[in-house]
CSV table of C-alpha atoms in Angstrom, one decimal:
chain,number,residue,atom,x,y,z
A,1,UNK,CA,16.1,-11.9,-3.9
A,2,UNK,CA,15.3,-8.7,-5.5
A,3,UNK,CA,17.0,-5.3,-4.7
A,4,UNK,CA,15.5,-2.1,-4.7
A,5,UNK,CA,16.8,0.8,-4.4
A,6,UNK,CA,14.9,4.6,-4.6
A,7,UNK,CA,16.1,8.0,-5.6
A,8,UNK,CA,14.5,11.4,-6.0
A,9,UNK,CA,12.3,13.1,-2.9
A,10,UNK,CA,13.6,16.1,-1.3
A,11,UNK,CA,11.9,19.4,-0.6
A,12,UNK,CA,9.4,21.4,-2.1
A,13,UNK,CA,6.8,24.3,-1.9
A,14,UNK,CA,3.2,23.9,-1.6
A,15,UNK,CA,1.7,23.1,-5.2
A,16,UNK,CA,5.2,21.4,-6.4
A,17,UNK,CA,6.3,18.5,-8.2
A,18,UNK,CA,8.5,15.9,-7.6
A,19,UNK,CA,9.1,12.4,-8.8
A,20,UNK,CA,10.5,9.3,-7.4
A,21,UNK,CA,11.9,6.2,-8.7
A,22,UNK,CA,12.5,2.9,-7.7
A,23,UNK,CA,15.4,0.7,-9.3
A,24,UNK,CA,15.2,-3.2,-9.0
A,25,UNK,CA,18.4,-5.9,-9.4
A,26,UNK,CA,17.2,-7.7,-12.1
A,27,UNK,CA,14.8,-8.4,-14.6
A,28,UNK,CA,12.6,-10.3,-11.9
A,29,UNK,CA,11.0,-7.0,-11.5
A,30,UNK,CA,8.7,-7.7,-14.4
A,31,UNK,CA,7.1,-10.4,-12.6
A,32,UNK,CA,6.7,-8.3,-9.7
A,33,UNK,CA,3.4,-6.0,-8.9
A,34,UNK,CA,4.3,-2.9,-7.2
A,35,UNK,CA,3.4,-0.3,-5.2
A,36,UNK,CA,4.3,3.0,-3.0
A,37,UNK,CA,3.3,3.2,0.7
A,38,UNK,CA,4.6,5.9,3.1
A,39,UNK,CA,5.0,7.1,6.5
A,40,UNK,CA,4.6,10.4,8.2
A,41,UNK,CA,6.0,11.2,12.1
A,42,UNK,CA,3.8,9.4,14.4
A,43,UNK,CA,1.6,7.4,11.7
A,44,UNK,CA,1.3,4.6,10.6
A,45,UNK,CA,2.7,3.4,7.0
A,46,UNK,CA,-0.6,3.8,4.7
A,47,UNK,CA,-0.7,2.8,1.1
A,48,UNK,CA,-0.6,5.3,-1.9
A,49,UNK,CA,-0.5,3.5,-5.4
A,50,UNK,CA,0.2,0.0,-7.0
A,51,UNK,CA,1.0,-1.1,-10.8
A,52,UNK,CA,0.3,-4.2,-12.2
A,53,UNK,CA,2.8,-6.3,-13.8
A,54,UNK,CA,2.9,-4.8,-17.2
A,55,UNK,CA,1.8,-1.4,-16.3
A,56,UNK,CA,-1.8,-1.7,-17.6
A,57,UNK,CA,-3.5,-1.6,-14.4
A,58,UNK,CA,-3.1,1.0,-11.7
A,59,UNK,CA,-4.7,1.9,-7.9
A,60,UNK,CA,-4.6,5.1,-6.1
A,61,UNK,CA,-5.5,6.0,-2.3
A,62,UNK,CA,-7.9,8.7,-2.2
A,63,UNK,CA,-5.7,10.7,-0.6
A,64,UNK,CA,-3.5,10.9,-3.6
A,65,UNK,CA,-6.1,10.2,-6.9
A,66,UNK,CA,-5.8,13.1,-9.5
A,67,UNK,CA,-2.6,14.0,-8.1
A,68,UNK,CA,0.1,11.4,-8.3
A,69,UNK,CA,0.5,9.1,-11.6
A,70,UNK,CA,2.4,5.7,-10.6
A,71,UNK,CA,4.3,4.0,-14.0
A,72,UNK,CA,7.2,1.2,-14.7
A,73,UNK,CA,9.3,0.9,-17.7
A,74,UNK,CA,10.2,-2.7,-17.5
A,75,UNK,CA,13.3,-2.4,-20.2
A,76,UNK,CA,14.5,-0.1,-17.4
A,77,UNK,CA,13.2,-2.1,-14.4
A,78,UNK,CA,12.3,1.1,-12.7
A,79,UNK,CA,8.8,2.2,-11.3
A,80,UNK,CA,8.3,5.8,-10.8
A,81,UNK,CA,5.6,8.0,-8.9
A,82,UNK,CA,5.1,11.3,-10.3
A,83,UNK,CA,3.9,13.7,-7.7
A,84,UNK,CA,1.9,17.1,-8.5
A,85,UNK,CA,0.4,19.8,-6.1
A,86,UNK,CA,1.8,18.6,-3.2
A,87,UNK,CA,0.5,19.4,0.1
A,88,UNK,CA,2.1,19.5,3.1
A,89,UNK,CA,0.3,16.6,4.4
A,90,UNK,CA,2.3,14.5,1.8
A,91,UNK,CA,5.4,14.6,3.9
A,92,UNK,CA,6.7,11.2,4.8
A,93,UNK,CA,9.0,8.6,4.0
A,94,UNK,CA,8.1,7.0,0.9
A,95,UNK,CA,9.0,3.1,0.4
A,96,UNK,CA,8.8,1.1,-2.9
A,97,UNK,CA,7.5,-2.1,-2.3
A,98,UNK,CA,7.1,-5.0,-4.9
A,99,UNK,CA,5.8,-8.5,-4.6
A,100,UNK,CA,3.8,-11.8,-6.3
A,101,UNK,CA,0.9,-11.4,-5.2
A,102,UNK,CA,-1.6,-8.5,-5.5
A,103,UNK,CA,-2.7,-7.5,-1.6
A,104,UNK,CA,-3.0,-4.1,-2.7
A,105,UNK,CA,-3.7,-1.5,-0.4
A,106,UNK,CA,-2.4,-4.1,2.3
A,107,UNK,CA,1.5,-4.6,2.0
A,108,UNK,CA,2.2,-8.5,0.9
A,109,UNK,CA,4.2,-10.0,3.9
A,110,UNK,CA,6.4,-11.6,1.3
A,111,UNK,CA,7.0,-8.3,-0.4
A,112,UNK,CA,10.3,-6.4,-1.0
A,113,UNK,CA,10.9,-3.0,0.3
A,114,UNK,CA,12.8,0.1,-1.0
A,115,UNK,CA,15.3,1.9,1.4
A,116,UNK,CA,13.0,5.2,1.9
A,117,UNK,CA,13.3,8.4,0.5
A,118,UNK,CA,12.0,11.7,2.6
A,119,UNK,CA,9.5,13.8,0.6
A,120,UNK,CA,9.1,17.2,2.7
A,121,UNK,CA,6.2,19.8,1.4
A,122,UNK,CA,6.7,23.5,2.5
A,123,UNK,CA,3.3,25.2,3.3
């Protein structure tokens, strides 16, 4: 069963950057599609981006296109989201999620999840 375990977030002004990353077990990871979702007070968890298997392919919300750039380096089997120009209605808890199967903006059932990692935006 695969691992994964986030870093970065934190708290930033309006019109920041910040970037997060996601850190898998083991080397299953490249066999995994992945993805960021997230979850503000009150809300209910709502997709953001997805990377296929080698990188090659990526999907954005609307809410986020033009803003946030979602990569992997599978040597490293880490995914990362950069974030630019932040808004305040960014702020949530943002999970990794990987899985098998491509269900894309819909979370896989089977899927793995990241611990969370608060991303606040200052207006």
């Amino acid at each position: 069963q695969v691992q994964l375990v986030q870093s970065g977030g934190g708290l930033v002004q309006a019109g920041g950057s910040l970037r997060l990353s996601c850190a898998a077990s083991d080397h299953a990871f490249t066999r995994l599609f992945m993805g960021w979702f997230r979850q503000a007070p009150g809300k209910e968890r709502e997709f953001v981006a997805a990377i296929s298997m080698t990188g090659g392919s990526t999907f954005y919300s609307d809410s986020v296109e033009g803003r946030f750039t979602v990569s992997r380096d599978n040597a490293k089997v880490t995914m990362y989201l950069q974030m630019d120009n932040l808004q305040p209605g960014d702020t949530a808890v943002y999970y990794c999620n990987a899985a098998t199967t491509w269900t894309y903006p819909q979370a896989h059932e089977g899927g793995y999840w990241g611990q969370g990692t608060q991303v606040t935006v200052a207006s």
